[in-house]
Tab-separated table of C-alpha atoms and ligand atoms in Angstrom:
chain	number	residue	atom	x	y	z
A	97	UNK	CA	-83.324	171.498	31.578
A	98	UNK	CA	-80.122	170.726	32.820
A	99	UNK	CA	-78.539	169.385	29.926
A	100	UNK	CA	-78.470	167.867	26.787
A	101	UNK	CA	-79.126	164.255	28.089
A	102	UNK	CA	-82.276	165.330	29.891
A	103	UNK	CA	-83.559	166.835	27.093
A	104	UNK	CA	-82.407	163.300	25.374
A	105	UNK	CA	-84.326	161.317	28.061
A	106	UNK	CA	-87.171	163.520	27.822
A	107	UNK	CA	-87.604	162.820	24.215
A	108	UNK	CA	-87.454	159.206	24.895
A	109	UNK	CA	-89.860	159.256	27.465
A	110	UNK	CA	-92.365	161.221	24.774
A	111	UNK	CA	-91.298	158.202	22.075
A	112	UNK	CA	-93.183	155.756	24.170
A	113	UNK	CA	-96.463	157.446	23.491
A	114	UNK	CA	-95.612	155.979	20.260
A	115	UNK	CA	-93.228	152.961	20.147
A	116	UNK	CA	-92.605	149.934	22.405
A	117	UNK	CA	-90.158	150.641	25.061
A	118	UNK	CA	-88.357	147.719	23.976
A	119	UNK	CA	-87.633	149.272	20.530
A	120	UNK	CA	-86.994	152.595	22.198
A	121	UNK	CA	-84.077	150.908	23.812
A	122	UNK	CA	-83.199	148.691	20.957
A	123	UNK	CA	-82.364	151.613	19.254
A	124	UNK	CA	-81.292	154.215	21.529
A	125	UNK	CA	-79.907	152.416	24.503
A	126	UNK	CA	-76.390	153.219	23.054
A	127	UNK	CA	-77.054	156.430	21.518
A	128	UNK	CA	-75.825	159.625	22.689
A	129	UNK	CA	-76.970	163.362	22.498
A	130	UNK	CA	-74.071	165.401	21.312
A	131	UNK	CA	-74.981	168.792	20.906
A	132	UNK	CA	-78.377	171.463	20.618
A	133	UNK	CA	-76.934	173.950	17.855
A	134	UNK	CA	-79.871	176.546	17.295
A	135	UNK	CA	-82.476	174.486	15.918
A	136	UNK	CA	-80.471	171.387	15.460
A	137	UNK	CA	-80.136	168.699	17.481
A	138	UNK	CA	-77.197	166.158	16.890
A	139	UNK	CA	-77.703	162.542	18.309
A	140	UNK	CA	-74.758	159.792	17.582
A	141	UNK	CA	-75.703	156.281	16.744
A	142	UNK	CA	-73.364	153.721	17.919
A	143	UNK	CA	-73.015	152.505	14.226
A	144	UNK	CA	-73.629	153.036	10.717
A	145	UNK	CA	-76.917	150.568	10.621
A	146	UNK	CA	-78.281	152.101	13.840
A	147	UNK	CA	-77.811	155.409	12.211
A	148	UNK	CA	-79.752	154.382	9.511
A	149	UNK	CA	-82.383	152.908	11.257
A	150	UNK	CA	-82.794	155.868	13.181
A	151	UNK	CA	-82.996	157.916	10.517
A	152	UNK	CA	-85.375	156.300	8.840
A	153	UNK	CA	-87.705	154.870	11.462
A	154	UNK	CA	-87.155	157.713	13.935
A	155	UNK	CA	-86.754	161.151	12.624
A	156	UNK	CA	-90.372	162.341	12.242
A	157	UNK	CA	-90.858	161.362	15.873
A	158	UNK	CA	-87.603	162.497	17.335
A	159	UNK	CA	-88.020	166.082	15.169
A	160	UNK	CA	-91.722	166.153	16.645
A	161	UNK	CA	-91.087	165.453	20.460
A	162	UNK	CA	-88.141	168.079	20.212
A	163	UNK	CA	-90.090	170.419	18.611
A	164	UNK	CA	-92.879	170.072	21.429
A	165	UNK	CA	-90.464	170.346	24.434
A	166	UNK	CA	-88.709	173.164	22.963
A	167	UNK	CA	-91.406	174.777	21.427
A	168	UNK	CA	-89.670	175.628	18.349
A	169	UNK	CA	-89.092	173.780	14.977
A	170	UNK	CA	-86.022	171.392	15.573
A	171	UNK	CA	-84.008	169.303	12.738
A	172	UNK	CA	-82.062	165.990	13.807
A	173	UNK	CA	-78.729	165.159	12.549
A	174	UNK	CA	-77.254	161.588	13.386
A	175	UNK	CA	-74.071	160.757	13.612
A	176	UNK	CA	-72.317	157.294	12.928
A	177	UNK	CA	-70.266	157.035	16.124
A	178	UNK	CA	-68.458	154.032	14.888
A	179	UNK	CA	-66.950	156.101	11.917
A	180	UNK	CA	-66.542	159.481	13.414
A	181	UNK	CA	-62.513	159.231	13.457
A	182	UNK	CA	-62.514	158.528	9.920
A	183	UNK	CA	-64.773	160.836	8.255
A	184	UNK	CA	-64.143	164.122	7.674
A	185	UNK	CA	-65.545	167.169	9.262
A	186	UNK	CA	-67.569	168.232	6.036
A	187	UNK	CA	-68.780	164.800	5.726
A	188	UNK	CA	-70.684	164.960	8.902
A	189	UNK	CA	-72.241	168.121	7.933
A	190	UNK	CA	-73.551	166.607	4.815
A	191	UNK	CA	-74.675	163.955	6.527
A	192	UNK	CA	-78.032	165.467	7.011
A	193	UNK	CA	-80.259	164.096	4.542
A	194	UNK	CA	-81.709	167.465	3.447
A	195	UNK	CA	-78.625	169.331	2.285
A	196	UNK	CA	-77.333	166.690	0.305
A	197	UNK	CA	-80.295	165.503	-1.464
A	198	UNK	CA	-80.609	168.658	-4.020
A	199	UNK	CA	-81.023	168.425	-7.749
A	200	UNK	CA	-77.403	169.565	-8.190
A	201	UNK	CA	-75.909	166.735	-6.430
A	202	UNK	CA	-78.595	164.613	-8.660
A	203	UNK	CA	-77.156	162.682	-11.921
A	204	UNK	CA	-79.279	162.586	-14.636
A	205	UNK	CA	-79.458	159.713	-17.310
A	206	UNK	CA	-82.174	158.041	-19.663
A	207	UNK	CA	-82.997	156.029	-16.959
A	208	UNK	CA	-84.004	158.693	-14.429
A	209	UNK	CA	-84.773	161.530	-17.074
A	210	UNK	CA	-88.361	161.597	-16.785
A	211	UNK	CA	-88.737	161.698	-13.158
A	212	UNK	CA	-86.014	164.159	-12.873
A	213	UNK	CA	-87.657	166.371	-15.371
A	214	UNK	CA	-90.725	165.770	-13.363
A	215	UNK	CA	-89.423	166.561	-10.099
A	216	UNK	CA	-87.722	169.714	-11.518
A	217	UNK	CA	-91.086	171.015	-12.963
A	218	UNK	CA	-92.928	170.429	-9.725
A	219	UNK	CA	-90.470	171.939	-7.771
A	220	UNK	CA	-90.507	175.056	-9.822
A	221	UNK	CA	-94.024	175.265	-10.531
A	222	UNK	CA	-95.826	173.459	-7.479
A	223	UNK	CA	-99.744	171.942	-8.361
A	224	UNK	CA	-99.210	173.231	-11.611
A	225	UNK	CA	-98.761	170.663	-14.241
A	226	UNK	CA	-98.166	167.269	-12.744
A	227	UNK	CA	-100.602	166.630	-9.620
A	228	UNK	CA	-99.930	164.398	-8.110
A	229	UNK	CA	-96.522	163.160	-8.990
A	230	UNK	CA	-96.052	159.672	-8.553
A	231	UNK	CA	-92.542	158.806	-8.639
A	232	UNK	CA	-91.803	154.612	-8.462
A	233	UNK	CA	-88.997	152.275	-8.836
A	234	UNK	CA	-86.395	150.208	-6.851
A	235	UNK	CA	-85.050	150.490	-3.858
A	236	UNK	CA	-81.613	152.681	-4.086
A	237	UNK	CA	-82.538	154.482	-7.439
A	238	UNK	CA	-83.202	158.194	-6.047
A	239	UNK	CA	-86.659	158.395	-5.108
A	240	UNK	CA	-86.194	159.658	-1.600
A	241	UNK	CA	-83.466	162.061	-3.337
A	242	UNK	CA	-85.800	163.779	-5.897
A	243	UNK	CA	-88.468	164.162	-2.951
A	244	UNK	CA	-85.770	166.165	-0.785
A	245	UNK	CA	-84.645	167.938	-3.934
A	246	UNK	CA	-88.294	169.199	-4.676
A	247	UNK	CA	-88.538	169.988	-0.900
A	248	UNK	CA	-85.425	171.873	-0.702
A	249	UNK	CA	-86.307	174.099	-3.887
A	250	UNK	CA	-89.983	175.013	-2.861
A	251	UNK	CA	-88.552	175.898	0.851
A	252	UNK	CA	-86.119	177.978	-0.916
A	253	UNK	CA	-88.695	179.800	-3.374
A	254	UNK	CA	-91.739	179.705	-0.919
A	255	UNK	CA	-90.200	180.150	2.644
A	256	UNK	CA	-93.860	180.554	3.724
A	257	UNK	CA	-95.061	177.247	2.350
A	258	UNK	CA	-95.694	174.522	5.011
A	259	UNK	CA	-93.761	171.466	3.522
A	260	UNK	CA	-94.564	167.953	4.962
A	261	UNK	CA	-92.292	165.346	4.559
A	262	UNK	CA	-93.272	161.482	6.097
A	263	UNK	CA	-93.038	158.340	4.771
A	264	UNK	CA	-95.929	156.306	4.296
A	265	UNK	CA	-94.949	154.073	7.196
A	266	UNK	CA	-94.840	156.837	9.520
A	267	UNK	CA	-98.018	158.248	8.347
A	268	UNK	CA	-99.784	154.943	8.906
A	269	UNK	CA	-98.046	154.607	12.392
A	270	UNK	CA	-99.157	158.211	13.366
A	271	UNK	CA	-102.637	157.323	12.000
A	272	UNK	CA	-102.473	154.328	14.177
A	273	UNK	CA	-101.618	156.172	17.407
A	274	UNK	CA	-104.301	158.857	16.976
A	275	UNK	CA	-106.761	156.575	16.675
A	276	UNK	CA	-106.072	154.778	19.914
A	277	UNK	CA	-105.688	158.359	21.370
A	278	UNK	CA	-109.515	159.070	20.561
A	279	UNK	CA	-111.220	161.532	18.450
A	280	UNK	CA	-109.412	164.575	19.451
A	281	UNK	CA	-106.005	163.328	18.175
A	282	UNK	CA	-107.634	162.018	14.486
A	283	UNK	CA	-108.799	165.850	14.473
A	284	UNK	CA	-105.138	167.000	15.237
A	285	UNK	CA	-103.716	164.553	12.438
A	286	UNK	CA	-106.153	165.449	9.886
A	287	UNK	CA	-105.905	169.267	10.478
A	288	UNK	CA	-101.842	168.798	10.458
A	289	UNK	CA	-101.908	166.989	6.982
A	290	UNK	CA	-104.736	169.120	5.383
A	291	UNK	CA	-102.567	172.383	6.127
A	292	UNK	CA	-99.842	171.100	3.866
A	293	UNK	CA	-98.873	173.327	0.781
A	294	UNK	CA	-96.816	170.723	-0.328
A	295	UNK	CA	-97.166	166.842	0.696
A	296	UNK	CA	-94.153	164.794	0.139
A	297	UNK	CA	-94.726	161.002	1.203
A	298	UNK	CA	-92.155	158.629	0.648
A	299	UNK	CA	-92.740	155.268	0.102
A	300	UNK	CA	-96.650	154.965	-0.298
A	301	UNK	CA	-96.610	151.652	-0.714
A	302	UNK	CA	-96.802	151.192	2.972
A	303	UNK	CA	-100.720	151.954	3.306
A	304	UNK	CA	-101.579	149.552	0.764
A	305	UNK	CA	-103.594	146.865	2.398
A	306	UNK	CA	-104.393	148.832	5.703
A	307	UNK	CA	-107.910	150.239	4.972
A	308	UNK	CA	-108.235	153.027	7.832
A	309	UNK	CA	-104.914	154.548	6.692
A	310	UNK	CA	-106.180	154.320	3.148
A	311	UNK	CA	-109.413	155.945	3.719
A	312	UNK	CA	-108.015	158.795	5.870
A	313	UNK	CA	-105.457	159.101	3.149
A	314	UNK	CA	-107.918	159.302	0.433
A	315	UNK	CA	-109.750	162.175	1.851
A	316	UNK	CA	-106.499	163.992	2.895
A	317	UNK	CA	-105.293	163.899	-0.952
A	318	UNK	CA	-108.962	164.945	-1.912
A	319	UNK	CA	-108.676	167.990	0.274
A	320	UNK	CA	-105.184	169.185	-0.784
A	321	UNK	CA	-106.019	168.176	-4.777
A	322	UNK	CA	-108.935	170.348	-4.295
A	323	UNK	CA	-107.274	173.115	-2.446
A	324	UNK	CA	-104.691	173.248	-5.489
A	325	UNK	CA	-101.922	171.974	-3.186
A	326	UNK	CA	-99.224	169.591	-4.493
A	327	UNK	CA	-98.585	166.068	-3.394
A	328	UNK	CA	-95.593	164.046	-4.416
A	329	UNK	CA	-95.711	160.180	-3.640
A	330	UNK	CA	-92.998	157.915	-4.067
A	331	UNK	CA	-93.402	153.865	-4.190
A	332	UNK	CA	-91.486	150.889	-4.993
A	333	UNK	CA	-94.062	149.978	-7.782
A	334	UNK	CA	-96.588	151.674	-9.762
A	335	UNK	CA	-100.077	151.993	-8.456
A	336	UNK	CA	-101.660	149.221	-10.506
A	337	UNK	CA	-99.088	146.539	-9.221
A	338	UNK	CA	-100.288	147.756	-5.836
A	339	UNK	CA	-102.836	144.745	-5.310
A	340	UNK	CA	-104.367	145.453	-2.210
A	341	UNK	CA	-104.357	149.324	-3.038
A	342	UNK	CA	-108.115	150.225	-3.445
A	343	UNK	CA	-109.547	151.213	-7.421
A	344	UNK	CA	-110.353	154.429	-6.206
A	345	UNK	CA	-106.638	155.270	-4.852
A	346	UNK	CA	-105.003	153.696	-7.549
A	347	UNK	CA	-106.978	156.269	-10.078
A	348	UNK	CA	-106.111	159.080	-7.829
A	349	UNK	CA	-102.421	158.599	-8.164
A	350	UNK	CA	-102.893	158.393	-11.588
A	351	UNK	CA	-104.448	161.635	-12.268
A	352	UNK	CA	-101.100	163.124	-12.507
A	353	UNK	CA	-98.040	162.095	-13.487
A	354	UNK	CA	-96.845	158.563	-13.408
A	355	UNK	CA	-92.532	158.765	-13.727
A	356	UNK	CA	-90.636	155.481	-13.268
A	357	UNK	CA	-86.670	155.432	-12.587
A	358	UNK	CA	-84.930	152.476	-13.848
A	359	UNK	CA	-81.330	151.395	-13.026
A	360	UNK	CA	-78.843	153.971	-14.497
A	361	UNK	CA	-77.077	152.495	-17.350
A	362	UNK	CA	-73.130	152.264	-17.560
A	363	UNK	CA	-72.455	155.751	-18.476
A	364	UNK	CA	-74.566	157.141	-15.973
A	365	UNK	CA	-73.067	154.984	-12.987
A	366	UNK	CA	-69.684	156.116	-14.314
A	367	UNK	CA	-70.791	159.670	-13.897
A	368	UNK	CA	-72.397	158.913	-10.481
A	369	UNK	CA	-69.203	157.593	-9.488
A	370	UNK	CA	-66.951	160.524	-10.897
A	371	UNK	CA	-69.415	162.652	-8.812
A	372	UNK	CA	-69.462	161.085	-5.582
A	373	UNK	CA	-65.621	160.611	-5.667
A	374	UNK	CA	-65.485	163.697	-6.610
A	375	UNK	CA	-67.600	164.811	-3.425
A	376	UNK	CA	-65.655	162.744	-0.929
A	377	UNK	CA	-62.403	164.143	-2.364
A	378	UNK	CA	-60.530	160.855	-3.469
A	379	UNK	CA	-59.001	160.189	-6.589
A	380	UNK	CA	-59.979	156.868	-8.126
A	381	UNK	CA	-58.197	155.456	-11.137
A	382	UNK	CA	-60.199	155.347	-14.438
A	383	UNK	CA	-59.827	151.682	-14.564
A	384	UNK	CA	-61.086	151.352	-11.055
A	385	UNK	CA	-64.336	153.322	-11.920
A	386	UNK	CA	-64.972	151.431	-15.041
A	387	UNK	CA	-64.700	148.077	-12.764
A	388	UNK	CA	-66.868	149.432	-10.101
A	389	UNK	CA	-69.517	150.694	-13.044
A	390	UNK	CA	-69.261	147.244	-14.351
A	391	UNK	CA	-69.911	145.004	-11.221
A	392	UNK	CA	-72.521	147.373	-9.545
A	393	UNK	CA	-75.190	147.867	-11.507
A	394	UNK	CA	-78.519	147.821	-9.840
A	395	UNK	CA	-78.569	149.999	-7.158
A	396	UNK	CA	-76.945	153.839	-6.594
A	397	UNK	CA	-76.764	153.244	-3.063
A	398	UNK	CA	-74.197	150.445	-3.273
A	399	UNK	CA	-72.076	152.513	-5.809
A	400	UNK	CA	-71.947	155.447	-3.079
A	401	UNK	CA	-71.388	152.915	-0.439
A	402	UNK	CA	-68.402	151.641	-2.486
A	403	UNK	CA	-66.624	154.725	-2.742
A	404	UNK	CA	-67.092	155.512	0.993
A	405	UNK	CA	-65.428	152.352	1.593
A	406	UNK	CA	-62.414	152.805	-0.619
A	407	UNK	CA	-61.770	156.217	0.926
A	408	UNK	CA	-61.784	154.787	4.231
A	409	UNK	CA	-59.721	152.111	3.301
A	410	UNK	CA	-57.206	154.381	1.406
A	411	UNK	CA	-57.043	156.754	4.391
A	412	UNK	CA	-56.994	154.439	7.308
A	413	UNK	CA	-54.430	152.090	5.755
A	414	UNK	CA	-53.044	153.970	2.837
A	415	UNK	CA	-53.476	151.124	0.686
A	416	UNK	CA	-53.690	152.120	-2.699
A	417	UNK	CA	-56.684	152.284	-4.890
A	418	UNK	CA	-56.293	149.420	-7.065
A	419	UNK	CA	-58.851	146.976	-9.014
A	420	UNK	CA	-58.228	144.217	-6.557
A	421	UNK	CA	-58.971	146.201	-3.607
A	422	UNK	CA	-62.292	147.856	-5.347
A	423	UNK	CA	-63.313	143.662	-6.018
A	424	UNK	CA	-63.121	143.161	-2.459
A	425	UNK	CA	-64.717	146.219	-1.615
A	426	UNK	CA	-67.450	145.882	-4.149
A	427	UNK	CA	-68.184	141.911	-2.815
A	428	UNK	CA	-68.284	143.284	0.782
A	429	UNK	CA	-70.653	145.840	-0.133
A	430	UNK	CA	-72.967	143.372	-1.767
A	431	UNK	CA	-72.772	141.200	1.206
A	432	UNK	CA	-73.582	143.533	3.588
A	433	UNK	CA	-76.886	145.207	1.513
A	434	UNK	CA	-79.512	144.925	4.010
A	435	UNK	CA	-81.954	142.255	3.609
A	436	UNK	CA	-79.279	139.686	2.028
A	437	UNK	CA	-78.844	138.417	5.190
A	438	UNK	CA	-81.973	139.305	7.051
A	439	UNK	CA	-81.473	138.187	11.046
A	440	UNK	CA	-84.801	136.972	13.282
A	441	UNK	CA	-84.649	140.442	15.323
A	442	UNK	CA	-84.755	142.280	11.613
A	443	UNK	CA	-87.801	140.374	10.636
A	444	UNK	CA	-89.541	140.654	14.152
A	445	UNK	CA	-88.842	144.268	13.932
A	446	UNK	CA	-90.271	144.677	10.323
A	447	UNK	CA	-93.438	142.655	11.030
A	448	UNK	CA	-93.902	144.490	14.357
A	449	UNK	CA	-93.649	147.782	12.468
A	450	UNK	CA	-96.136	146.676	9.767
A	451	UNK	CA	-98.836	145.195	11.932
A	452	UNK	CA	-98.200	147.499	14.611
A	453	UNK	CA	-98.108	145.151	17.179
A	454	UNK	CA	-94.839	145.081	19.609
A	455	UNK	CA	-92.271	142.739	19.145
A	456	UNK	CA	-93.016	141.270	22.723
A	457	UNK	CA	-96.496	140.658	21.890
A	458	UNK	CA	-95.408	138.371	18.971
A	459	UNK	CA	-92.940	136.505	21.312
A	460	UNK	CA	-95.711	136.050	23.827
A	461	UNK	CA	-98.688	133.481	24.434
A	462	UNK	CA	-101.324	135.815	23.413
A	463	UNK	CA	-103.633	134.106	21.197
A	464	UNK	CA	-105.795	136.887	19.735
A	465	UNK	CA	-106.045	137.352	16.239
A	466	UNK	CA	-104.293	140.763	15.808
A	467	UNK	CA	-100.926	138.859	17.163
A	468	UNK	CA	-101.539	135.440	15.665
A	469	UNK	CA	-101.053	136.844	12.287
A	470	UNK	CA	-98.040	138.909	12.765
A	471	UNK	CA	-96.459	135.601	14.732
A	472	UNK	CA	-97.277	133.201	11.981
A	473	UNK	CA	-95.833	135.503	9.298
A	474	UNK	CA	-92.422	136.330	11.169
A	475	UNK	CA	-91.836	132.525	11.233
A	476	UNK	CA	-92.743	132.337	7.838
A	477	UNK	CA	-90.290	135.062	7.043
A	478	UNK	CA	-87.628	133.948	9.394
A	479	UNK	CA	-87.882	130.169	7.612
A	480	UNK	CA	-88.205	131.974	4.105
A	481	UNK	CA	-85.287	134.592	4.359
A	482	UNK	CA	-82.628	132.862	6.891
A	483	UNK	CA	-81.350	129.514	7.030
A	484	UNK	CA	-82.632	128.708	10.379
A	485	UNK	CA	-84.146	125.302	10.749
A	486	UNK	CA	-87.596	124.407	12.146
A	487	UNK	CA	-86.144	124.184	15.542
A	488	UNK	CA	-84.099	126.959	15.451
A	489	UNK	CA	-86.858	129.153	14.115
A	490	UNK	CA	-89.148	127.329	17.375
A	491	UNK	CA	-86.594	128.574	19.723
A	492	UNK	CA	-87.008	132.153	18.534
A	493	UNK	CA	-90.481	132.040	19.230
A	494	UNK	CA	-90.239	129.902	22.368
A	495	UNK	CA	-92.461	127.599	20.398
A	496	UNK	CA	-92.274	123.755	19.300
A	497	UNK	CA	-90.932	123.105	15.663
A	498	UNK	CA	-94.358	121.771	14.737
A	499	UNK	CA	-96.001	125.042	15.515
A	500	UNK	CA	-93.491	126.500	12.945
A	501	UNK	CA	-93.927	123.996	10.179
A	502	UNK	CA	-98.135	124.864	10.746
A	503	UNK	CA	-97.492	128.426	10.424
A	504	UNK	CA	-95.317	127.878	7.381
A	505	UNK	CA	-97.816	125.498	5.380
A	506	UNK	CA	-100.534	127.562	6.303
A	507	UNK	CA	-99.204	131.108	4.842
A	508	UNK	CA	-97.805	128.967	2.013
A	509	UNK	CA	-101.195	127.876	1.192
A	510	UNK	CA	-102.827	130.902	1.440
A	511	UNK	CA	-100.864	133.080	-0.344
A	512	UNK	CA	-101.264	130.899	-3.550
A	513	UNK	CA	-104.985	132.394	-3.412
A	514	UNK	CA	-104.958	135.477	-1.681
A	515	UNK	CA	-103.489	138.696	-3.517
A	516	UNK	CA	-103.478	140.733	-0.510
A	517	UNK	CA	-101.629	138.527	1.455
A	518	UNK	CA	-99.204	137.935	-1.243
A	519	UNK	CA	-98.685	141.714	-1.113
A	520	UNK	CA	-98.131	141.911	2.290
A	521	UNK	CA	-95.289	139.428	2.242
A	522	UNK	CA	-93.568	141.356	-0.865
A	523	UNK	CA	-94.199	144.812	1.374
A	524	UNK	CA	-92.704	143.029	4.375
A	525	UNK	CA	-89.466	141.541	2.437
A	526	UNK	CA	-88.865	144.972	1.009
A	527	UNK	CA	-89.178	146.250	4.513
A	528	UNK	CA	-87.030	144.175	5.981
A	529	UNK	CA	-84.411	144.930	2.835
A	530	UNK	CA	-84.599	148.391	3.730
A	531	UNK	CA	-84.420	148.559	7.505
B	184	ADP	P1	-84.449	155.226	-3.019
B	184	ADP	O1	-85.535	156.225	-2.326
B	184	ADP	O2	-85.140	155.334	-4.441
B	184	ADP	O3	-84.385	153.985	-2.563
B	184	ADP	P2	-82.260	157.322	-2.648
B	184	ADP	O4	-83.049	158.053	-2.722
B	184	ADP	O5	-82.354	157.049	-0.904
B	184	ADP	O6	-82.693	156.101	-3.291
B	184	ADP	O7	-80.974	156.857	-3.223
B	184	ADP	C1	-79.762	156.159	-2.775
B	184	ADP	C2	-78.565	156.846	-2.510
B	184	ADP	O8	-77.960	157.150	-3.803
B	184	ADP	C3	-78.501	158.107	-2.140
B	184	ADP	O9	-77.597	158.677	-1.253
B	184	ADP	C4	-78.895	159.099	-3.236
B	184	ADP	O10	-78.273	160.504	-2.969
B	184	ADP	C5	-77.951	158.052	-4.294
B	184	ADP	N1	-78.672	158.439	-5.530
B	184	ADP	C6	-79.465	157.879	-6.257
B	184	ADP	N2	-79.582	158.268	-7.375
B	184	ADP	C7	-79.049	159.181	-7.540
B	184	ADP	C8	-78.527	160.261	-8.742
B	184	ADP	N3	-78.990	159.901	-9.967
B	184	ADP	N4	-77.500	160.900	-8.571
B	184	ADP	C9	-76.735	160.802	-7.370
B	184	ADP	N5	-77.053	160.358	-6.147
B	184	ADP	C10	-78.156	159.509	-6.459
B	185	MG	MG1	-86.405	155.751	-0.521
C-alpha cells in the first residue's frame, strides 16, 4: 500500500460491489482520506451535508471494506471539510458518533424517561428483562443516541461480546447484495448476524414491506432470542403502525418492551440547551436560551444545530449572542432542516436506496417492472415534495409531462386502497427527510 489515497481508492473500488458507481462518485469524488491512525480511518467530506450522508449511509460499508483490506477492525471518522477552521479540535474528536452518544450525555426528562430507563436496564443486564427492547419516536429525539449508549456500556462491561450496530436500510441492502451474489454470501450474512451477542438495529421500519428481508430477519431474530442474546430495535413508529410488517414480526417485536420517546417538554429542552452549550464551551445568556427553547419544540437535533451555529457566528464574527441573533439562526435551522426542501436528486437517491435500483435505471428507458414502479414513485414524490411543475418534472426524467401526470394519477389512486403503498410512501418521505 503506497499511501492513504491508494487505500481509499481500493476501498471505493470495493464499494462498487454494493453501490452504483454514480452513487459512489456523487458522495466521494470530493472527499479526502486524511489519515489512518491506529484503527481509526479519518475521512474528510466536502461539507456538512455530505458528511452526514456518508456517515449515515456508508459507515458500515466503508468500515467493512477497510477491515477486509487491512485485516483488522477499523472504525471510520468523517470530518466536515467546510467547517474545519471554525471547529475546535476537541469537537472534531467528538464527531466520532460512538464516543458522543453516551448515557452521561443524554438528558432525561418525562418525554424520554421510560426509553432511557429501559436502555439503561438493557445495557447493565443484557438479555435479562427486556428482550427485545423496541424504542420508537419521531426523528431527532435521541433513538440512535440511546442505541449507541447501550452499545458503549456493553462494550466496556463485556469486551468479548460481539456487538453489531446496523441501520435497517443497510441490513436490507446487505441482504439484497448477498442474495445477488449467491448462496455462499447468504450463508455469510446469516452467520454474521447470528453470532451477535448484542444486535442493535436502527430504524427497523426500513425492513417493512420487504418480504425477503423480513423473512431473513425473522429467523435471525428467533435464533438470537432463543440463544439468549439481546436485541434492541428503533423505529419511527410502533410495530402496530407499521402496516406492511408481517403480523408474526409485530408479535415478536412486542414480546419485550415497547418504549416511546416524545418531544421534550420546555424544562428538558432548557436542560439540553444548557448541556450542549457547556459542552461546546459557549456562554449563552439565559434569555437567549429561553428563546431557543420556546421556538424549537419538536426536535433535539435542531436544538443542537442552533447552538453550534450560534457558536460559529460568535467565534467568526465576534457578534454578540442576542435574542435577535438567535431568532435568525433558529429560522435558518428550521429552513435547512433536511427534507423541508427536498430536491429531485435527493428524491432519486432515496427512491434508489429504497428499491435498490440505481438512479441511472430510474432515469433510463428501461420498462421492466422493477424500474417502472420506482420511476413512477420518484415522479410522484418530485411533484409532491418540490415545486417543480409537470413539465419541469418531465425534464428531470427525460420524459413528457403527460407521462408524469399519468404516474401521479396512478399512485394517487392506488394509495387510497393500498395500505402497503401508503406505507412505502410514508417511509420514503421519512427517508428523504433523513437523507
Ligand atoms: P433519532 O435517532 O431519534 O433521530 P438522534 O439520536 O440522532 O435522534 O438524536 C439527534 C441529536 O440530538 C443527537 O446529536 C443526539 O445526541 C441529540 N439528542 C437527542 N436527545 C437527546 C437528549 N435527551 N440529551 C442530549 N442529546 C440528545
Ligand atoms: Mg436515528
